[in-house]
């Protein structure tokens, strides 16, 4: 059998070395590298048919189009699909988690961001103990053992910064606080996208604290009986006891005093009225002095004329006058005939 032909790899490399012989800065100059790449391409195409070259060209074009499509998709994802909002598990401090927007380079919250802007924050977090379950501690750490500062800390760690600008506090959140059902594992019935605030309002006081304050205020107040008893002891001993006789005397003296005051007031009004005749009293002063002067009497109402009644009475009077004149004429006629 004839010996097999050796591959043309050695000859091609020899041709390449021959054509690039004498070039300076082969490994440094970009221009020389382009020339070397062109030589390699010519050498690779040497001895191939036109159909094979066209197939390779189509393959290169497909690969190039594929790379461009992937690049376009990445750019569209960066433009139309921003970084997804981060979710922190319950009980984890958001400041121990690196902000995804800051990592992507476009977080506009600055110092107000609830997540950390420290790229080394992941290295500073304490390693989790695999032999302890922290949920058991949180189950035992109930709300009745918290003070106001601890409650605000837990609320901030669970809900973070408020997502909305409204000042209305979620009613479920307030109910959970008042009934002491709020804890590490409490969840709002409205879900994670609740539009109301999950933060304690300013000046908020726990129900237990408010109850203790009310009890302290009640303890400091005294009843009406106790107040009267204290005031009675302040009066001393040299006093007149209250009996039916002393009470009747006191009442009679009081009524006489009241009557004397009324008489003095009436006399002062009369004096003022007498003085007002010369100086002239106003209508208000006259009405204050004697309102009866300004009341309409019933007699004046009866004196008003009734026109229909007058006409009836006038007609009757005229009829009587005509009858009397007729009788008078008849009598005159009878007397004349008798003569």
mmCIF file of C-alpha atoms in Angstrom:
data_model
loop_
_atom_site.group_PDB
_atom_site.id
_atom_site.type_symbol
_atom_site.label_atom_id
_atom_site.label_comp_id
_atom_site.label_asym_id
_atom_site.label_seq_id
_atom_site.Cartn_x
_atom_site.Cartn_y
_atom_site.Cartn_z
ATOM 1 C CA UNK A 1 0.000 0.000 0.000
ATOM 2 C CA UNK A 2 1.217 3.471 -0.726
ATOM 3 C CA UNK A 3 2.029 5.562 2.354
ATOM 4 C CA UNK A 4 -0.640 8.001 3.640
ATOM 5 C CA UNK A 5 -0.216 11.632 2.881
ATOM 6 C CA UNK A 6 0.712 13.785 5.798
ATOM 7 C CA UNK A 7 -1.627 16.557 6.863
ATOM 8 C CA UNK A 8 -1.023 20.008 5.491
ATOM 9 C CA UNK A 9 -0.758 21.597 8.911
ATOM 10 C CA UNK A 10 3.009 21.765 8.853
ATOM 11 C CA UNK A 11 3.047 23.225 5.348
ATOM 12 C CA UNK A 12 0.447 25.864 6.229
ATOM 13 C CA UNK A 13 2.350 26.890 9.321
ATOM 14 C CA UNK A 14 5.504 27.021 7.235
ATOM 15 C CA UNK A 15 3.758 29.257 4.678
ATOM 16 C CA UNK A 16 2.571 31.474 7.507
ATOM 17 C CA UNK A 17 6.048 31.737 8.932
ATOM 18 C CA UNK A 18 7.443 32.479 5.485
ATOM 19 C CA UNK A 19 4.963 35.253 4.817
ATOM 20 C CA UNK A 20 5.368 36.831 8.248
ATOM 21 C CA UNK A 21 9.112 36.557 8.250
ATOM 22 C CA UNK A 22 10.826 39.825 8.951
ATOM 23 C CA UNK A 23 7.773 41.584 10.477
ATOM 24 C CA UNK A 24 8.577 43.604 13.543
ATOM 25 C CA UNK A 25 6.481 43.659 16.699
ATOM 26 C CA UNK A 26 4.420 40.612 15.775
ATOM 27 C CA UNK A 27 2.977 40.289 19.255
ATOM 28 C CA UNK A 28 2.614 44.023 20.020
ATOM 29 C CA UNK A 29 1.448 45.956 16.983
ATOM 30 C CA UNK A 30 -2.279 45.821 16.222
ATOM 31 C CA UNK A 31 -1.652 46.549 12.563
ATOM 32 C CA UNK A 32 0.696 43.570 12.268
ATOM 33 C CA UNK A 33 -1.817 41.373 14.043
ATOM 34 C CA UNK A 34 -4.483 42.324 11.466
ATOM 35 C CA UNK A 35 -2.117 41.400 8.644
ATOM 36 C CA UNK A 36 -1.363 38.069 10.288
ATOM 37 C CA UNK A 37 -5.087 37.388 10.693
ATOM 38 C CA UNK A 38 -5.666 38.151 7.004
ATOM 39 C CA UNK A 39 -2.831 35.787 6.035
ATOM 40 C CA UNK A 40 -4.306 33.040 8.225
ATOM 41 C CA UNK A 41 -7.700 33.550 6.633
ATOM 42 C CA UNK A 42 -6.261 33.322 3.124
ATOM 43 C CA UNK A 43 -4.339 30.221 4.095
ATOM 44 C CA UNK A 44 -7.480 28.617 5.556
ATOM 45 C CA UNK A 45 -9.450 29.332 2.378
ATOM 46 C CA UNK A 46 -6.739 27.993 0.119
ATOM 47 C CA UNK A 47 -7.730 24.816 -1.695
ATOM 48 C CA UNK A 48 -11.460 25.103 -0.866
ATOM 49 C CA UNK A 49 -14.254 25.248 -3.402
ATOM 50 C CA UNK A 50 -16.577 28.234 -3.819
ATOM 51 C CA UNK A 51 -19.539 26.300 -2.338
ATOM 52 C CA UNK A 52 -17.586 25.455 0.804
ATOM 53 C CA UNK A 53 -16.537 29.087 1.177
ATOM 54 C CA UNK A 54 -20.135 30.254 0.817
ATOM 55 C CA UNK A 55 -21.261 27.767 3.469
ATOM 56 C CA UNK A 56 -18.613 29.006 5.874
ATOM 57 C CA UNK A 57 -19.618 32.596 5.123
ATOM 58 C CA UNK A 58 -23.276 31.823 5.843
ATOM 59 C CA UNK A 59 -22.297 30.085 9.061
ATOM 60 C CA UNK A 60 -20.260 33.087 10.170
ATOM 61 C CA UNK A 61 -23.163 35.406 9.336
ATOM 62 C CA UNK A 62 -25.585 33.266 11.357
ATOM 63 C CA UNK A 63 -23.251 33.275 14.342
ATOM 64 C CA UNK A 64 -22.792 37.021 14.040
ATOM 65 C CA UNK A 65 -26.567 37.585 13.828
ATOM 66 C CA UNK A 66 -27.080 35.344 16.848
ATOM 67 C CA UNK A 67 -24.545 37.314 18.869
ATOM 68 C CA UNK A 68 -26.193 40.602 17.855
ATOM 69 C CA UNK A 69 -29.629 39.273 18.839
ATOM 70 C CA UNK A 70 -28.350 38.233 22.263
ATOM 71 C CA UNK A 71 -26.751 41.642 22.708
ATOM 72 C CA UNK A 72 -30.018 43.354 21.732
ATOM 73 C CA UNK A 73 -31.984 41.229 24.208
ATOM 74 C CA UNK A 74 -29.580 42.100 27.005
ATOM 75 C CA UNK A 75 -29.923 45.801 26.215
ATOM 76 C CA UNK A 76 -33.737 45.577 26.157
ATOM 77 C CA UNK A 77 -33.725 43.722 29.459
ATOM 78 C CA UNK A 78 -31.583 46.453 30.971
ATOM 79 C CA UNK A 79 -33.944 49.147 29.660
ATOM 80 C CA UNK A 80 -37.428 47.660 30.080
ATOM 81 C CA UNK A 81 -36.850 45.171 32.886
ATOM 82 C CA UNK A 82 -35.215 47.001 35.796
ATOM 83 C CA UNK A 83 -33.941 45.371 38.935
ATOM 84 C CA UNK A 84 -36.649 43.494 40.800
ATOM 85 C CA UNK A 85 -37.683 44.781 44.229
ATOM 86 C CA UNK A 86 -35.921 42.987 47.044
ATOM 87 C CA UNK A 87 -37.780 41.029 49.702
ATOM 88 C CA UNK A 88 -36.230 40.415 53.085
ATOM 89 C CA UNK A 89 -37.330 37.491 55.292
ATOM 90 C CA UNK A 90 -38.984 38.294 58.615
ATOM 91 C CA UNK A 91 -36.513 39.158 61.328
ATOM 92 C CA UNK A 92 -33.655 40.056 58.973
ATOM 93 C CA UNK A 93 -32.294 43.579 59.233
ATOM 94 C CA UNK A 94 -32.425 45.194 55.747
ATOM 95 C CA UNK A 95 -29.176 47.010 56.502
ATOM 96 C CA UNK A 96 -27.391 43.654 56.364
ATOM 97 C CA UNK A 97 -28.505 43.130 52.732
ATOM 98 C CA UNK A 98 -26.825 44.831 49.784
ATOM 99 C CA UNK A 99 -29.159 47.025 47.732
ATOM 100 C CA UNK A 100 -29.698 45.487 44.287
ATOM 101 C CA UNK A 101 -30.304 48.904 42.718
ATOM 102 C CA UNK A 102 -27.073 50.241 44.217
ATOM 103 C CA UNK A 103 -25.259 47.176 42.909
ATOM 104 C CA UNK A 104 -26.680 47.861 39.436
ATOM 105 C CA UNK A 105 -25.558 51.478 39.754
ATOM 106 C CA UNK A 106 -28.872 53.356 39.771
ATOM 107 C CA UNK A 107 -30.265 53.652 43.331
ATOM 108 C CA UNK A 108 -31.701 57.161 43.768
ATOM 109 C CA UNK A 109 -32.750 56.864 47.434
ATOM 110 C CA UNK A 110 -29.337 57.558 48.871
ATOM 111 C CA UNK A 111 -29.192 57.544 52.682
ATOM 112 C CA UNK A 112 -32.965 56.979 52.877
ATOM 113 C CA UNK A 113 -32.661 53.514 51.345
ATOM 114 C CA UNK A 114 -33.482 50.780 53.855
ATOM 115 C CA UNK A 115 -30.888 48.443 52.312
ATOM 116 C CA UNK A 116 -27.132 48.732 52.681
ATOM 117 C CA UNK A 117 -24.938 50.551 50.167
ATOM 118 C CA UNK A 118 -21.777 48.858 51.396
ATOM 119 C CA UNK A 119 -20.379 46.355 48.900
ATOM 120 C CA UNK A 120 -18.631 44.487 51.728
ATOM 121 C CA UNK A 121 -21.746 44.118 53.844
ATOM 122 C CA UNK A 122 -22.015 40.428 53.018
ATOM 123 C CA UNK A 123 -18.660 39.761 54.633
ATOM 124 C CA UNK A 124 -19.562 41.607 57.823
ATOM 125 C CA UNK A 125 -22.677 39.555 58.600
ATOM 126 C CA UNK A 126 -22.269 37.076 61.382
ATOM 127 C CA UNK A 127 -22.444 33.481 60.301
ATOM 128 C CA UNK A 128 -25.652 31.676 61.151
ATOM 129 C CA UNK A 129 -25.479 29.005 63.815
ATOM 130 C CA UNK A 130 -26.688 25.782 62.218
ATOM 131 C CA UNK A 131 -27.298 24.150 65.615
ATOM 132 C CA UNK A 132 -29.869 26.692 66.865
ATOM 133 C CA UNK A 133 -33.332 27.582 65.615
ATOM 134 C CA UNK A 134 -33.865 31.318 66.080
ATOM 135 C CA UNK A 135 -37.596 30.947 65.434
ATOM 136 C CA UNK A 136 -38.050 29.321 68.832
ATOM 137 C CA UNK A 137 -36.652 32.425 70.515
ATOM 138 C CA UNK A 138 -38.977 34.635 68.484
ATOM 139 C CA UNK A 139 -41.973 32.481 69.376
ATOM 140 C CA UNK A 140 -41.183 32.995 73.055
ATOM 141 C CA UNK A 141 -40.453 36.706 72.525
ATOM 142 C CA UNK A 142 -44.081 37.898 72.580
ATOM 143 C CA UNK A 143 -45.387 41.451 72.487
ATOM 144 C CA UNK A 144 -46.426 41.582 76.145
ATOM 145 C CA UNK A 145 -42.710 41.604 77.063
ATOM 146 C CA UNK A 146 -41.833 44.572 74.822
ATOM 147 C CA UNK A 147 -41.577 48.241 75.630
ATOM 148 C CA UNK A 148 -42.355 51.023 73.171
ATOM 149 C CA UNK A 149 -38.789 51.205 71.841
ATOM 150 C CA UNK A 150 -38.622 47.455 71.205
ATOM 151 C CA UNK A 151 -42.017 47.575 69.479
ATOM 152 C CA UNK A 152 -40.890 50.326 67.120
ATOM 153 C CA UNK A 153 -37.677 48.390 66.352
ATOM 154 C CA UNK A 154 -39.606 45.233 65.451
ATOM 155 C CA UNK A 155 -42.049 47.188 63.288
ATOM 156 C CA UNK A 156 -39.183 48.809 61.384
ATOM 157 C CA UNK A 157 -37.358 45.513 60.875
ATOM 158 C CA UNK A 158 -40.528 43.787 59.618
ATOM 159 C CA UNK A 159 -41.948 46.464 57.363
ATOM 160 C CA UNK A 160 -38.987 48.740 56.663
ATOM 161 C CA UNK A 161 -39.498 52.187 55.207
ATOM 162 C CA UNK A 162 -43.102 53.116 54.270
ATOM 163 C CA UNK A 163 -43.985 52.384 50.641
ATOM 164 C CA UNK A 164 -46.720 55.014 50.386
ATOM 165 C CA UNK A 165 -47.031 58.692 51.226
ATOM 166 C CA UNK A 166 -50.360 58.410 53.071
ATOM 167 C CA UNK A 167 -50.532 59.175 56.777
ATOM 168 C CA UNK A 168 -53.380 56.715 57.431
ATOM 169 C CA UNK A 169 -52.315 53.808 59.637
ATOM 170 C CA UNK A 170 -53.563 50.328 58.735
ATOM 171 C CA UNK A 171 -56.499 49.352 60.952
ATOM 172 C CA UNK A 172 -55.359 45.714 61.092
ATOM 173 C CA UNK A 173 -51.956 46.883 62.288
ATOM 174 C CA UNK A 174 -53.528 48.998 65.061
ATOM 175 C CA UNK A 175 -55.837 46.134 66.081
ATOM 176 C CA UNK A 176 -52.888 43.752 66.286
ATOM 177 C CA UNK A 177 -51.014 46.240 68.471
ATOM 178 C CA UNK A 178 -53.991 46.889 70.760
ATOM 179 C CA UNK A 179 -54.868 43.200 71.177
ATOM 180 C CA UNK A 180 -51.176 42.262 71.600
ATOM 181 C CA UNK A 181 -51.310 39.855 68.650
ATOM 182 C CA UNK A 182 -48.474 41.608 66.822
ATOM 183 C CA UNK A 183 -45.224 39.662 66.684
ATOM 184 C CA UNK A 184 -42.421 38.419 64.495
ATOM 185 C CA UNK A 185 -44.745 36.157 62.503
ATOM 186 C CA UNK A 186 -47.758 38.478 62.214
ATOM 187 C CA UNK A 187 -48.917 39.189 58.656
ATOM 188 C CA UNK A 188 -51.278 41.925 57.485
ATOM 189 C CA UNK A 189 -54.552 40.641 55.949
ATOM 190 C CA UNK A 190 -53.995 43.115 53.089
ATOM 191 C CA UNK A 191 -50.773 41.333 52.163
ATOM 192 C CA UNK A 192 -47.323 42.710 51.457
ATOM 193 C CA UNK A 193 -48.747 45.387 49.136
ATOM 194 C CA UNK A 194 -50.880 47.078 51.814
ATOM 195 C CA UNK A 195 -51.310 50.733 50.831
ATOM 196 C CA UNK A 196 -51.578 51.993 54.423
ATOM 197 C CA UNK A 197 -48.783 52.683 56.877
ATOM 198 C CA UNK A 198 -47.479 49.945 59.136
ATOM 199 C CA UNK A 199 -45.801 52.338 61.538
ATOM 200 C CA UNK A 200 -46.756 53.607 64.965
ATOM 201 C CA UNK A 201 -48.280 57.094 64.875
ATOM 202 C CA UNK A 202 -46.549 59.881 66.819
ATOM 203 C CA UNK A 203 -47.361 59.862 70.511
ATOM 204 C CA UNK A 204 -48.762 56.334 70.396
ATOM 205 C CA UNK A 205 -49.208 54.708 73.795
ATOM 206 C CA UNK A 206 -49.659 51.014 74.420
ATOM 207 C CA UNK A 207 -52.978 49.858 75.799
ATOM 208 C CA UNK A 208 -51.354 48.548 78.967
ATOM 209 C CA UNK A 209 -49.528 51.837 79.508
ATOM 210 C CA UNK A 210 -52.693 53.847 78.904
ATOM 211 C CA UNK A 211 -54.618 51.621 81.332
ATOM 212 C CA UNK A 212 -51.941 52.046 84.012
ATOM 213 C CA UNK A 213 -52.026 55.818 83.512
ATOM 214 C CA UNK A 214 -55.818 55.902 83.872
ATOM 215 C CA UNK A 215 -55.641 53.829 87.047
ATOM 216 C CA UNK A 216 -53.030 56.200 88.468
ATOM 217 C CA UNK A 217 -55.262 59.186 87.666
ATOM 218 C CA UNK A 218 -58.234 57.473 89.312
ATOM 219 C CA UNK A 219 -56.146 56.780 92.396
ATOM 220 C CA UNK A 220 -55.273 60.476 92.676
ATOM 221 C CA UNK A 221 -58.904 61.646 92.404
ATOM 222 C CA UNK A 222 -61.337 61.600 95.363
ATOM 223 C CA UNK A 223 -65.085 61.116 95.388
ATOM 224 C CA UNK A 224 -67.656 63.805 96.204
ATOM 225 C CA UNK A 225 -68.335 62.290 99.638
ATOM 226 C CA UNK A 226 -64.640 62.360 100.494
ATOM 227 C CA UNK A 227 -64.371 65.967 99.308
ATOM 228 C CA UNK A 228 -67.336 67.032 101.465
ATOM 229 C CA UNK A 229 -65.919 65.194 104.445
ATOM 230 C CA UNK A 230 -62.554 66.937 104.053
ATOM 231 C CA UNK A 231 -64.206 70.342 103.724
ATOM 232 C CA UNK A 232 -66.413 69.649 106.754
ATOM 233 C CA UNK A 233 -63.381 68.964 108.898
ATOM 234 C CA UNK A 234 -61.878 72.265 107.773
ATOM 235 C CA UNK A 235 -64.848 74.249 109.183
ATOM 236 C CA UNK A 236 -63.934 73.862 112.838
ATOM 237 C CA UNK A 237 -66.133 73.330 115.940
ATOM 238 C CA UNK A 238 -67.662 76.757 116.737
ATOM 239 C CA UNK A 239 -70.630 76.407 114.343
ATOM 240 C CA UNK A 240 -74.437 76.379 114.510
ATOM 241 C CA UNK A 241 -75.938 72.920 114.045
ATOM 242 C CA UNK A 242 -78.549 72.529 111.314
ATOM 243 C CA UNK A 243 -81.996 71.828 112.831
ATOM 244 C CA UNK A 244 -85.513 72.481 111.456
ATOM 245 C CA UNK A 245 -85.729 75.649 113.569
ATOM 246 C CA UNK A 246 -82.353 77.036 112.472
ATOM 247 C CA UNK A 247 -83.053 76.111 108.853
ATOM 248 C CA UNK A 248 -86.454 77.883 108.914
ATOM 249 C CA UNK A 249 -84.840 80.951 110.462
ATOM 250 C CA UNK A 250 -82.097 80.925 107.821
ATOM 251 C CA UNK A 251 -84.644 80.574 105.027
ATOM 252 C CA UNK A 252 -86.806 83.403 106.392
ATOM 253 C CA UNK A 253 -83.788 85.662 106.687
ATOM 254 C CA UNK A 254 -82.774 84.802 103.139
ATOM 255 C CA UNK A 255 -86.257 85.555 101.744
ATOM 256 C CA UNK A 256 -86.381 88.888 103.611
ATOM 257 C CA UNK A 257 -82.997 89.777 102.220
ATOM 258 C CA UNK A 258 -84.101 88.880 98.704
ATOM 259 C CA UNK A 259 -87.291 90.954 99.048
ATOM 260 C CA UNK A 260 -85.320 93.930 100.354
ATOM 261 C CA UNK A 261 -82.980 93.677 97.368
ATOM 262 C CA UNK A 262 -85.930 93.629 94.948
ATOM 263 C CA UNK A 263 -87.522 96.675 96.632
ATOM 264 C CA UNK A 264 -84.246 98.555 96.502
ATOM 265 C CA UNK A 265 -83.884 97.691 92.820
ATOM 266 C CA UNK A 266 -87.460 98.846 92.080
ATOM 267 C CA UNK A 267 -86.898 102.089 93.948
ATOM 268 C CA UNK A 268 -83.716 102.654 91.974
ATOM 269 C CA UNK A 269 -85.660 102.151 88.736
ATOM 270 C CA UNK A 270 -88.296 104.665 89.847
ATOM 271 C CA UNK A 271 -85.602 107.164 90.679
ATOM 272 C CA UNK A 272 -84.020 106.574 87.304
ATOM 273 C CA UNK A 273 -87.402 107.009 85.566
ATOM 274 C CA UNK A 274 -88.051 110.251 87.418
ATOM 275 C CA UNK A 275 -84.656 111.505 86.416
ATOM 276 C CA UNK A 276 -85.303 110.359 82.846
ATOM 277 C CA UNK A 277 -88.349 112.599 82.483
ATOM 278 C CA UNK A 278 -86.053 115.587 82.517
ATOM 279 C CA UNK A 279 -83.138 114.067 80.640
ATOM 280 C CA UNK A 280 -85.216 111.862 78.317
ATOM 281 C CA UNK A 281 -85.194 108.056 78.561
ATOM 282 C CA UNK A 282 -84.636 105.824 75.595
ATOM 283 C CA UNK A 283 -87.197 103.281 74.472
ATOM 284 C CA UNK A 284 -85.043 100.464 75.788
ATOM 285 C CA UNK A 285 -84.873 102.058 79.242
ATOM 286 C CA UNK A 286 -88.655 102.613 79.255
ATOM 287 C CA UNK A 287 -89.307 99.014 78.257
ATOM 288 C CA UNK A 288 -86.910 97.799 80.956
ATOM 289 C CA UNK A 289 -88.591 100.013 83.538
ATOM 290 C CA UNK A 290 -92.205 98.958 82.780
ATOM 291 C CA UNK A 291 -92.894 96.482 79.949
ATOM 292 C CA UNK A 292 -96.673 96.818 80.533
ATOM 293 C CA UNK A 293 -96.628 100.189 78.838
ATOM 294 C CA UNK A 294 -95.815 98.493 75.545
ATOM 295 C CA UNK A 295 -98.543 95.810 75.705
ATOM 296 C CA UNK A 296 -101.725 96.221 73.575
ATOM 297 C CA UNK A 297 -104.913 96.169 75.677
ATOM 298 C CA UNK A 298 -108.040 94.254 74.677
ATOM 299 C CA UNK A 299 -110.187 97.393 74.975
ATOM 300 C CA UNK A 300 -108.289 99.085 72.162
ATOM 301 C CA UNK A 301 -108.890 96.059 69.974
ATOM 302 C CA UNK A 302 -112.630 96.278 70.646
ATOM 303 C CA UNK A 303 -112.684 99.941 69.676
ATOM 304 C CA UNK A 304 -111.606 99.139 66.103
ATOM 305 C CA UNK A 305 -114.442 99.779 63.669
ATOM 306 C CA UNK A 306 -116.109 96.999 61.783
ATOM 307 C CA UNK A 307 -117.322 98.498 58.494
ATOM 308 C CA UNK A 308 -119.864 95.784 57.759
ATOM 309 C CA UNK A 309 -121.292 96.078 61.253
ATOM 310 C CA UNK A 310 -121.494 99.855 60.829
ATOM 311 C CA UNK A 311 -123.306 99.468 57.535
ATOM 312 C CA UNK A 312 -125.820 97.068 59.047
ATOM 313 C CA UNK A 313 -126.446 99.360 61.978
ATOM 314 C CA UNK A 314 -126.657 102.399 59.683
ATOM 315 C CA UNK A 315 -129.209 100.680 57.419
ATOM 316 C CA UNK A 316 -131.354 99.709 60.377
ATOM 317 C CA UNK A 317 -131.229 103.262 61.649
ATOM 318 C CA UNK A 318 -132.331 104.598 58.232
ATOM 319 C CA UNK A 319 -135.249 102.135 58.146
ATOM 320 C CA UNK A 320 -136.432 103.235 61.560
ATOM 321 C CA UNK A 321 -136.136 106.858 60.452
ATOM 322 C CA UNK A 322 -138.304 106.240 57.338
ATOM 323 C CA UNK A 323 -140.989 104.421 59.375
ATOM 324 C CA UNK A 324 -141.096 107.247 61.862
ATOM 325 C CA UNK A 325 -141.508 109.830 59.080
ATOM 326 C CA UNK A 326 -144.336 107.801 57.448
ATOM 327 C CA UNK A 327 -146.158 107.524 60.749
ATOM 328 C CA UNK A 328 -145.731 111.208 61.226
ATOM 329 C CA UNK A 329 -147.253 111.943 57.776
ATOM 330 C CA UNK A 330 -150.215 109.668 58.482
ATOM 331 C CA UNK A 331 -150.901 111.366 61.759
ATOM 332 C CA UNK A 332 -150.727 114.784 60.095
ATOM 333 C CA UNK A 333 -153.220 113.686 57.401
ATOM 334 C CA UNK A 334 -155.729 112.320 59.910
ATOM 335 C CA UNK A 335 -155.605 115.477 61.938
ATOM 336 C CA UNK A 336 -156.220 117.601 58.787
ATOM 337 C CA UNK A 337 -159.308 115.565 57.794
ATOM 338 C CA UNK A 338 -160.711 115.879 61.302
ATOM 339 C CA UNK A 339 -160.491 119.592 61.154
#
